[in-house]
Coordinates of C-alpha atoms in Angstrom, one line a residue:
X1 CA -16.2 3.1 21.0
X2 CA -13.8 1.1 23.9
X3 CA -12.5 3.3 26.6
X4 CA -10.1 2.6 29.2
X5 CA -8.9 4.7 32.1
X6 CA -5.5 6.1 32.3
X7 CA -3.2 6.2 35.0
X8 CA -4.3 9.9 36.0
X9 CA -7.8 9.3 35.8
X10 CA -8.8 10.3 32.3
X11 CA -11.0 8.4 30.1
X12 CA -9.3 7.7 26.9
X13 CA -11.1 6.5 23.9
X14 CA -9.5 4.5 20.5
X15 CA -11.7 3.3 17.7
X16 CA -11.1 -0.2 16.4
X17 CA -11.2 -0.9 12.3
X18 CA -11.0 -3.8 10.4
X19 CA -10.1 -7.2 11.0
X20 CA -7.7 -9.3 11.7
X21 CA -4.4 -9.3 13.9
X22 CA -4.0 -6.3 16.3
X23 CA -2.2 -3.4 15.2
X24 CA -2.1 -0.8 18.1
X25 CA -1.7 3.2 16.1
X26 CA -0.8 6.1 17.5
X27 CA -2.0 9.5 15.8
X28 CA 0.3 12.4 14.9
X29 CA -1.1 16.5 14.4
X30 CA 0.3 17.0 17.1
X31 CA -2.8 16.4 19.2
X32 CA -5.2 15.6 16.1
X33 CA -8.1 13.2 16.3
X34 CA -7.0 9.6 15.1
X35 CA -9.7 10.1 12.3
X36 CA -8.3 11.3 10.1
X37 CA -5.6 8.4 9.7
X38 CA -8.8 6.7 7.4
X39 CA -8.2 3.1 6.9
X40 CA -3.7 3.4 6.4
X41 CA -4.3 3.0 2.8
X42 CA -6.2 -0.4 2.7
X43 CA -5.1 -1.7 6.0
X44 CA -7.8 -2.5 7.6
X45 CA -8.7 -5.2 5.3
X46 CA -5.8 -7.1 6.6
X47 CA -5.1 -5.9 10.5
X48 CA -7.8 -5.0 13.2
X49 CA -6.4 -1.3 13.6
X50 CA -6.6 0.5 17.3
X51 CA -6.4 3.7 17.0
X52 CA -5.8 5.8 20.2
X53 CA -7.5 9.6 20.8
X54 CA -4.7 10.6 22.5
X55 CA -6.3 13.0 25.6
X56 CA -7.9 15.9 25.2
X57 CA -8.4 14.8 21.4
X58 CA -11.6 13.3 19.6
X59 CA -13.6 10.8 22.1
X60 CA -10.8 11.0 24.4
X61 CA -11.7 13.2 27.9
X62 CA -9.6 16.7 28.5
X63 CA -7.8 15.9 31.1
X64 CA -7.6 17.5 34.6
X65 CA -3.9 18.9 34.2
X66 CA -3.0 20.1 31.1
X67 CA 0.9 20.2 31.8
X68 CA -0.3 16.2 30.4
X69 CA -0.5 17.6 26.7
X70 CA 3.0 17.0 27.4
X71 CA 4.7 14.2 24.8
X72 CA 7.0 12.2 27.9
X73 CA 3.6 12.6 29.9
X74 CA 1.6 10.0 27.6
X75 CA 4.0 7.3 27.9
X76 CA 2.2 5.5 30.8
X77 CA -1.4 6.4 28.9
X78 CA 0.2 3.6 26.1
X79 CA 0.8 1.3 28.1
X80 CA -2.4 1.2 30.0
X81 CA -3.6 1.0 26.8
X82 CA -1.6 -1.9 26.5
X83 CA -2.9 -4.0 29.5
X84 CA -6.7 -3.2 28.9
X85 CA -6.4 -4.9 25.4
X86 CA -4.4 -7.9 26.9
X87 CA -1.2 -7.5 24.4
X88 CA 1.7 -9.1 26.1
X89 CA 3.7 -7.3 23.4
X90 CA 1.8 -5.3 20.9
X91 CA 3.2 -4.2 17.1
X92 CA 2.6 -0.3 17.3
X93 CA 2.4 2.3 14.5
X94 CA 2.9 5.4 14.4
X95 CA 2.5 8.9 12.5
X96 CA 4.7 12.4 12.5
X97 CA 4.8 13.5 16.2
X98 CA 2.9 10.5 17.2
X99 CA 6.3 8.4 16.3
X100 CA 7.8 10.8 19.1
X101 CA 6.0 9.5 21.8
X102 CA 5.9 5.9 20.6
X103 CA 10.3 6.4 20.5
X104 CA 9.5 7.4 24.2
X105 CA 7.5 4.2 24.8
X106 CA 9.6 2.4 23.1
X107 CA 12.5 3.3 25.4
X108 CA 10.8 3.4 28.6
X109 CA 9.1 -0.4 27.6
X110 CA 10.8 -2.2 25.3
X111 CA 10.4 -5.8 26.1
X112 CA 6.2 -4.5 25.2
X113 CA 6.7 -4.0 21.3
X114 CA 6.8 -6.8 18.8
X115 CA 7.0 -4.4 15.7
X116 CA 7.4 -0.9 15.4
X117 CA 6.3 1.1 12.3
X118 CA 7.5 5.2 12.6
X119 CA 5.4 6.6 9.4
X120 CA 7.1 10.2 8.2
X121 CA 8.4 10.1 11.9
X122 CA 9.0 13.3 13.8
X123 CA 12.4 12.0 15.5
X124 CA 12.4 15.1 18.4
X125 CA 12.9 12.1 20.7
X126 CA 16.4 11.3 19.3
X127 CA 17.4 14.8 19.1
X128 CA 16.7 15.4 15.3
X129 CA 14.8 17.5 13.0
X130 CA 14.6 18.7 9.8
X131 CA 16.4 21.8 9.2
X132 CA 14.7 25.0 7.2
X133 CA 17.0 25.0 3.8
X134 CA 16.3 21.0 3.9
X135 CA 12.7 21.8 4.1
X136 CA 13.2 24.1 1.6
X137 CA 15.1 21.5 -1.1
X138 CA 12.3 19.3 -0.5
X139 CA 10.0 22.0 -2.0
X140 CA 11.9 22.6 -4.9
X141 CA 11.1 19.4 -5.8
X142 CA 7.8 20.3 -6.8
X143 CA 8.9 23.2 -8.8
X144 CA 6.6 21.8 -12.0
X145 CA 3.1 21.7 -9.8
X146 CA 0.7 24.4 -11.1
X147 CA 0.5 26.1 -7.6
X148 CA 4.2 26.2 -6.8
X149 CA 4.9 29.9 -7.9
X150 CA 2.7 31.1 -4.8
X151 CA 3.0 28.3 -2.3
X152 CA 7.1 28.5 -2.3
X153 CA 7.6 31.9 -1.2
X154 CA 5.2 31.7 1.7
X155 CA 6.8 28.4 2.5
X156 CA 9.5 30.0 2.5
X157 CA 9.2 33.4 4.6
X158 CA 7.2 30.9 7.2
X159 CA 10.4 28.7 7.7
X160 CA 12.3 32.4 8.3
X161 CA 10.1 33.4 11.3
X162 CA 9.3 36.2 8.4
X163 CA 5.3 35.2 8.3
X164 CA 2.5 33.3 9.6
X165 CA 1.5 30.0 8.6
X166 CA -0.6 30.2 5.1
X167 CA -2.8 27.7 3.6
X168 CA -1.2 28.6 0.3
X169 CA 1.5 25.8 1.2
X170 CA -0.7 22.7 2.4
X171 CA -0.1 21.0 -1.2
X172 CA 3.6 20.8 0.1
X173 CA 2.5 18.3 2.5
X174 CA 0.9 15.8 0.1
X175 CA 2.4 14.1 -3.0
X176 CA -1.1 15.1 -4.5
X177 CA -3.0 17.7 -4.0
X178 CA -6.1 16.3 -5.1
X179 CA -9.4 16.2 -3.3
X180 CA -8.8 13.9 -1.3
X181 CA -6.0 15.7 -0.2
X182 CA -8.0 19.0 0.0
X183 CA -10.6 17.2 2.0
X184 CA -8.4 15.6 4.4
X185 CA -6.9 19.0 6.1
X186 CA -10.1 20.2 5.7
X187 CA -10.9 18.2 8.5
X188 CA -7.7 19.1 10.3
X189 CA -8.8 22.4 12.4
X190 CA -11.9 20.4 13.8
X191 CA -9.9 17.3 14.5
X192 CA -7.0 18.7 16.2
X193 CA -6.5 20.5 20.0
X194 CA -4.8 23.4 19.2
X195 CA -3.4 24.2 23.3
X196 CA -2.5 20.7 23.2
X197 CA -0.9 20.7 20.6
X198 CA 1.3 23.5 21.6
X199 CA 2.3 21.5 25.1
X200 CA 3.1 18.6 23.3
X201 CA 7.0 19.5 22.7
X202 CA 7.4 21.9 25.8
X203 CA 10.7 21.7 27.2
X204 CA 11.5 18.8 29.0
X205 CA 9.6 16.7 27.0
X206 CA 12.6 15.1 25.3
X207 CA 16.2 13.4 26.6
X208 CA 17.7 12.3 23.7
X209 CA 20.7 10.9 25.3
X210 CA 18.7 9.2 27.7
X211 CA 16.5 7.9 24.7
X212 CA 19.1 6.8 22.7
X213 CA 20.9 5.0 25.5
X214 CA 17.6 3.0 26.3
X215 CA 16.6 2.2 22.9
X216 CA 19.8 -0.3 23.1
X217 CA 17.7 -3.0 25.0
X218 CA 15.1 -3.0 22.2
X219 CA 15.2 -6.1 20.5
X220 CA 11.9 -5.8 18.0
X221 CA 12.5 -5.4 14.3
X222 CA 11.6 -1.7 13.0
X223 CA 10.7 -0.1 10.2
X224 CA 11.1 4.1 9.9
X225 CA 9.2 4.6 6.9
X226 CA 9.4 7.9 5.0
X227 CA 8.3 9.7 1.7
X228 CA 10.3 11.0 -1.2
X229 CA 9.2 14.5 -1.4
X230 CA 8.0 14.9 2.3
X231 CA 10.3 18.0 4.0
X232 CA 9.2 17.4 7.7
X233 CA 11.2 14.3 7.3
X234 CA 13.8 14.7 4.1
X235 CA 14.9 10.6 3.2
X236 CA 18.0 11.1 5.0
X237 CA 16.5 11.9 7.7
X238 CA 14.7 8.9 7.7
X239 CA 17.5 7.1 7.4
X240 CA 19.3 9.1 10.6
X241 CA 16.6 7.9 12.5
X242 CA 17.0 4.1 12.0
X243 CA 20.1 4.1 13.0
X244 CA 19.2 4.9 16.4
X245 CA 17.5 1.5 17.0
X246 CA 19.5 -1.6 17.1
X247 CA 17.0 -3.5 14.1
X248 CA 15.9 -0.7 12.1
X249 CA 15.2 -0.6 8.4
X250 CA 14.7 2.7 6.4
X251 CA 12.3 2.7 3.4
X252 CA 11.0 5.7 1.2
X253 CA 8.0 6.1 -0.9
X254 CA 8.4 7.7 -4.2
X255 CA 6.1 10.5 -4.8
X256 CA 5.2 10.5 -1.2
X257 CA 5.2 13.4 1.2
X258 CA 3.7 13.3 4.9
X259 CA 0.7 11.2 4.0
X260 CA 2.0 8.5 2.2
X261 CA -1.2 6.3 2.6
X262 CA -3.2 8.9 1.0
X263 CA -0.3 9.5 -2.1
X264 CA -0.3 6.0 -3.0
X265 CA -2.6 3.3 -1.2
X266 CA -1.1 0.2 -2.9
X267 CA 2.3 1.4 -2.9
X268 CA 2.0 2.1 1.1
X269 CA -0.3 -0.8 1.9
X270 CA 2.6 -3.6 -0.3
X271 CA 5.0 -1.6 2.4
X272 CA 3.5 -2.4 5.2
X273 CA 2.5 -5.9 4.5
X274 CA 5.7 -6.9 3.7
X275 CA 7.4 -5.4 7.0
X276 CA 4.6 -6.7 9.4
X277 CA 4.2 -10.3 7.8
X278 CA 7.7 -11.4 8.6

């Protein structure tokens, strides 16, 4: 697996997939392991994926200062990643709170992204979020699914601050819960830094303002990329979102929740084709 050294000192690993045309990826969790973003639906077969451990995750080394878990404090680690694969401008994907620190890179270098892909984004960058009762309309929609009559109230007293996060409500995050959706967060307690994870949006992470006002000198095309039935990020959020970069596009996968990649391959995978061939 490549390694390059970031601009603090810690080794950072990303694995590379397919072939083909870069496509740099940044992983979501926060703070999970890029594993468990597979192949993006059938992707590899058409781009050479690099997909970044972000520190203290999978191959990548825990670094020295953990106050770096920190979103804003990762920014620089992209874009040494940039120079050690020789991308003069790179086209960059990202997933969930991994499209938060890829807003932040996108604002602090813009002239460095050809395309930018924000899958499901988690827009904390831009001063947005989902709130509980749209989270919660979201979930009705899968009022017919066998396992909604248990999942919804302990979806629902979690979003109240009334009770702990349950398992009983994973299915919300997939359009299927199937086995491969079963087996993928599984995976997730193994792939993901749990302390890190809890730095990653501590205050001061995020100037939204600031963000906002600096996306204006991006001139790449974008694509925020969202699904149907997905409550972290509702469709109009999605659409919120692109409007805060100057060449944005908003797109929504039916039947898709957080993982849309994993809800529908070929639906996902005619998606992103279509946005990074132009």
């Amino acid at each position: 697996m490549p390694t390059f050294t970031a601009p603090d000192g810690t080794p950072l690993a990303y694995r590379l997939r397919g072939a083909g045309e870069p496509l740099a990826v940044l992983p979501g969790g926060p703070m999970r392991a890029s594993a468990y973003l597979g192949d993006l639906g059938g992707l590899t077969g058409h781009r050479r994926l690099a997909l970044l451990d972000l520190r203290g995750t999978g191959d990548s080394a825990t670094p020295a200062d953990p106050a770096t878990y920190r979103c804003d404090r990762m920014v620089e680690d992209v874009e040494a990643w940039r120079a050690h694969m020789g991308l003069e401008r790179m086209d960059l994907l990202a997933h969930s709170a991994g499209a938060a620190l890829a807003t932040l890179y996108a604002a602090r270098h813009p002239h460095r992204i050809r395309r930018l892909v924000l899958i499901t984004p988690n827009p904390s960058a831009l001063g947005l979020r989902s709130t509980p009762g749209e989270r919660l309309a979201a979930a009705r929609l899968r009022a017919d699914e066998p396992w909604f009559a248990e999942a919804f109230p302990a979806f629902r007293a979690w979003l109240a601050g009334e009770a702990d996060f349950d398992d009983v409500f994973l299915p919300f995050f997939y359009g299927r819960w199937d086995d491969t959706a079963r087996a993928h967060t599984e995976a997730e307690l193994e792939e993901t830094n749990e302390e890190a994870g809890e730095r990653y949006f501590a205050e001061g992470a995020f100037t939204p303002e600031e963000t906002r006002a600096a996306l204006s000198a991006l001139t790449a095309p974008v694509l925020v990329y969202g699904g149907e039935v997905d409550g972290n990020v509702h469709p109009a959020l999605v659409r919120r979102t692109a409007e805060a970069f100057p060449r944005a596009e908003a797109a929504v996968q039916p039947g898709a929740a957080h993982y849309p990649w994993l809800d529908d391959p070929e639906r996902f995978l005619s998606g992103m084709l279509t946005f990074l061939g132009r």
